[in-house]
Protein backbone atom coordinates (compact mmCIF):
# COMPACT_ATOMS: atom_id res chain seq x y z
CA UNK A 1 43.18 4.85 63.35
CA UNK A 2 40.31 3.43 65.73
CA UNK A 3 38.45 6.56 64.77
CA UNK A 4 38.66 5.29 61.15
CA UNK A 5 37.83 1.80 62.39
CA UNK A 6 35.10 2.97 64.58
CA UNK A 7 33.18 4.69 61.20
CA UNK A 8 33.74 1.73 59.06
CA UNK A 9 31.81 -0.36 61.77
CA UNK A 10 29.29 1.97 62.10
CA UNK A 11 28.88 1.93 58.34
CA UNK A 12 28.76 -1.34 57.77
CA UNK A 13 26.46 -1.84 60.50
CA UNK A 14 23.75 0.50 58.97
CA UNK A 15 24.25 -0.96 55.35
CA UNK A 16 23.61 -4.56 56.89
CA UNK A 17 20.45 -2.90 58.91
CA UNK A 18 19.27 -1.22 55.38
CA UNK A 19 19.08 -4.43 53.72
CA UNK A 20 17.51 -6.51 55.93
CA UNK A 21 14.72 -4.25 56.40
CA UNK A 22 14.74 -4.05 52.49
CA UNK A 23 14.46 -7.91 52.08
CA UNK A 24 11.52 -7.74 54.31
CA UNK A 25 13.18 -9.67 57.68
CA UNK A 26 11.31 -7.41 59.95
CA UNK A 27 7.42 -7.55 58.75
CA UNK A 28 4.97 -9.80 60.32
CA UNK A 29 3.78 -12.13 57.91
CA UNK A 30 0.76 -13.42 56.99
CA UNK A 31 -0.79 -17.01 57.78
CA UNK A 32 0.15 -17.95 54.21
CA UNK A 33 3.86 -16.86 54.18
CA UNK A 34 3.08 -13.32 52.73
CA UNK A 35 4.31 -10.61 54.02
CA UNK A 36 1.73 -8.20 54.41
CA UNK A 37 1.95 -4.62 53.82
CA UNK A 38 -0.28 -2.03 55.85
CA UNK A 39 -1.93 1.31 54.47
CA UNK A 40 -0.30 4.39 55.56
CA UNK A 41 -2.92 7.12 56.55
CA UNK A 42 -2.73 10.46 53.85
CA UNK A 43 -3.50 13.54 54.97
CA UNK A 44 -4.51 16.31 52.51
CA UNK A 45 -2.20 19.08 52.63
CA UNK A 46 -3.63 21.92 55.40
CA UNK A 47 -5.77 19.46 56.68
CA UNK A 48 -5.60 17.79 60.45
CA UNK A 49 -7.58 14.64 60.08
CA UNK A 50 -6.28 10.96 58.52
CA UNK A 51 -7.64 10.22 55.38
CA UNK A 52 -7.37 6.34 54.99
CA UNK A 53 -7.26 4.95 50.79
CA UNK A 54 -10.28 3.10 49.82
CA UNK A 55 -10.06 -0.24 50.46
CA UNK A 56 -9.62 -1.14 46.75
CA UNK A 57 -6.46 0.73 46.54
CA UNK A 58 -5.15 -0.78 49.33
CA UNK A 59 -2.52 -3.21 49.23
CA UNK A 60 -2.97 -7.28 50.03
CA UNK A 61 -1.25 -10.35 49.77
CA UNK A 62 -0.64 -11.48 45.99
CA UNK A 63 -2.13 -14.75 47.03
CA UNK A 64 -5.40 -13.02 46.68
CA UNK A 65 -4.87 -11.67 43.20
CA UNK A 66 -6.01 -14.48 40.43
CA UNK A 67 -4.00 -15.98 39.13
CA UNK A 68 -5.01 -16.45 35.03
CA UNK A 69 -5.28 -12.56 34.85
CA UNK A 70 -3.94 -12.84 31.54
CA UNK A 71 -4.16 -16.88 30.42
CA UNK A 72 -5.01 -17.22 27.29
CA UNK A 73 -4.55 -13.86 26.01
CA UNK A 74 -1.22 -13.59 24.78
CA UNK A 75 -0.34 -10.56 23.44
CA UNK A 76 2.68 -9.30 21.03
CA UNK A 77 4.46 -6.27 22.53
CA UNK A 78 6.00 -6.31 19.02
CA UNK A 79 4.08 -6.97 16.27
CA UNK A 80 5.80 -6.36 12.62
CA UNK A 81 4.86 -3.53 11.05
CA UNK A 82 5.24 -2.44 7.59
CA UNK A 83 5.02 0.84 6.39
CA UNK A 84 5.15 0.27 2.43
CA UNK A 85 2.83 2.62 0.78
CA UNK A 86 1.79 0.45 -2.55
CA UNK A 87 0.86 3.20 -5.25
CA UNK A 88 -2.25 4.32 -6.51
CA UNK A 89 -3.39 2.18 -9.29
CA UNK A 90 -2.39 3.27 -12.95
CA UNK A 91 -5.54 5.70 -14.11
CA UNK A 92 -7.46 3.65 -17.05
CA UNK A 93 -6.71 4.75 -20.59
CA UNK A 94 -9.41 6.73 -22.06
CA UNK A 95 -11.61 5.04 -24.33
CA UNK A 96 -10.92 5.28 -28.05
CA UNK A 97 -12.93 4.23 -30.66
CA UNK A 98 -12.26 1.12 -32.46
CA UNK A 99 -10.44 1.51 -36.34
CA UNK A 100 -12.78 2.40 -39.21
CA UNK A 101 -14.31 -0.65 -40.56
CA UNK A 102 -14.36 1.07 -43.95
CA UNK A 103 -12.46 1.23 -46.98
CA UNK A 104 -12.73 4.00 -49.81
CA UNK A 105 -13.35 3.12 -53.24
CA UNK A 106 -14.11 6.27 -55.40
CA UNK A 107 -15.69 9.65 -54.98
CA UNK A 108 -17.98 11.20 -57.22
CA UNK A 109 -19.08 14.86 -57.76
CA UNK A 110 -22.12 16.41 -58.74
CA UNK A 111 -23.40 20.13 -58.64
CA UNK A 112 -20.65 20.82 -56.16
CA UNK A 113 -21.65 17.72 -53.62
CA UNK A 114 -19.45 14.79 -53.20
CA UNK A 115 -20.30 11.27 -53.04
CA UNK A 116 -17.69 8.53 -51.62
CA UNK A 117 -18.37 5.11 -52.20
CA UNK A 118 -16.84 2.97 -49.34
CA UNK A 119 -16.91 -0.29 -48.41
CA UNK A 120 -17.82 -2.10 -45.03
CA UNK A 121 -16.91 -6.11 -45.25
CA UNK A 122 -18.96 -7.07 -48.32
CA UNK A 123 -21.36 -4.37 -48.44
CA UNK A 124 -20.79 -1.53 -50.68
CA UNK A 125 -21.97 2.18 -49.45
CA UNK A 126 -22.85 5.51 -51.23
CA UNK A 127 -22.09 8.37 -48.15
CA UNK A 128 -22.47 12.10 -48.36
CA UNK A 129 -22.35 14.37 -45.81
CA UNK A 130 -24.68 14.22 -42.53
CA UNK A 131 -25.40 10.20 -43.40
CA UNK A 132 -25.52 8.10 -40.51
CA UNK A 133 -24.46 4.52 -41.20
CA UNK A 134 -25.87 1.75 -39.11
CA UNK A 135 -26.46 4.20 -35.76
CA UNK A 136 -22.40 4.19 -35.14
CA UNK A 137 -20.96 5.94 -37.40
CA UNK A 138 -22.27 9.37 -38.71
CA UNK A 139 -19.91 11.34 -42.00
CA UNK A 140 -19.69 14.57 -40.95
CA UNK A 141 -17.78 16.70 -43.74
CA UNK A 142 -16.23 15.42 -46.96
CA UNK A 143 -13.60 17.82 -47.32
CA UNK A 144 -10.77 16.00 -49.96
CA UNK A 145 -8.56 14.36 -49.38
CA UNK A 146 -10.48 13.57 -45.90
CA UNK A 147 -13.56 12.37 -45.13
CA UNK A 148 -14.44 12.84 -41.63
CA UNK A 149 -16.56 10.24 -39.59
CA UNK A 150 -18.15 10.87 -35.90
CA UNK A 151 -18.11 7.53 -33.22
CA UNK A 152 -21.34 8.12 -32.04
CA UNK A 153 -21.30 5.91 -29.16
CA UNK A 154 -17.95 7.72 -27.74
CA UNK A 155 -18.80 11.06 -29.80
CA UNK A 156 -15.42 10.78 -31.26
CA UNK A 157 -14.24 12.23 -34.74
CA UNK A 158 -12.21 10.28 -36.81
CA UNK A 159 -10.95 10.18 -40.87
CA UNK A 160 -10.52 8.70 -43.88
CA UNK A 161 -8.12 9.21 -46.64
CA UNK A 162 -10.03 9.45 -49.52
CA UNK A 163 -7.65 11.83 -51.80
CA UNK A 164 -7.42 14.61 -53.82
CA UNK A 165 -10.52 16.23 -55.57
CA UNK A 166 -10.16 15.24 -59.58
């Protein structure tokens, strides 16, 4: 039983020691209430002789450390981040040529070429094949019952209904 006693003592006695020279109770302290913290000597490994840290690795009081190291610079550890990937922009549609402006209005043959009279607005036309009306539009066959017309700006083919051969 006093054995027992005897190693709770002892025990108790060391943990008390342990955390009073954790809280610091035993360093001198510095003229401004620091405690102050001396360098321990590192040797290299193999090697006989002290090798002291350079004195701006060593470590001071805080009181010497400024004290607006960060003021003024606040920083957020967190910042919100969104990782939405908006998608690519629809491609443009490709460019078509506007609707004929013209309108047929008779056909006539002679020695095996056709003539179609159209008309643009208020003008009336006389087209055969290979005419090129006003720099945009050029007839490229007259084939019954279509007539076929080139864009020229977009180099784009397009038809008119212009019916059966009579």
């Amino acid at each position: 039983m006093l054995a027992q006693r005897q190693r709770w003592l002892l025990l108790g006695g060391a943990l008390l020691l342990t955390l009073l020279l954790a809280a610091g109770i035993g360093q001198p302290e510095s003229d401004t209430g620091a405690v102050v913290v001396e360098p321990v000597a590192v040797r290299p490994r193999g090697s006989r002789v002290a090798v002291a840290p350079p004195a701006e690795l060593q470590v001071g009081s805080l009181a010497s450390l400024p004290r607006d190291l960060g003021a003024g610079r606040v920083k957020d550890l967190f910042p919100v981040q969104s990782w939405y990937v908006p998608p690519p922009p629809p491609k443009p549609a490709p460019p078509k040529p506007p609707p004929l402006p013209f309108t047929y209005l008779g056909k006539a043959v002679d020695d095996g070429q056709v003539t179609v009279f159209v008309a643009q607005g208020e003008r009336n036309l006389v087209v055969k094949a290979g005419d090129v009306i006003d720099g945009v539009y050029r007839a490229d066959s007259i084939l019954p019952p279509v007539m076929t017309f080139t864009y020229l700006p977009l180099q784009m083919q397009q038809t008119l209904e212009i019916g059966v051969a009579n």
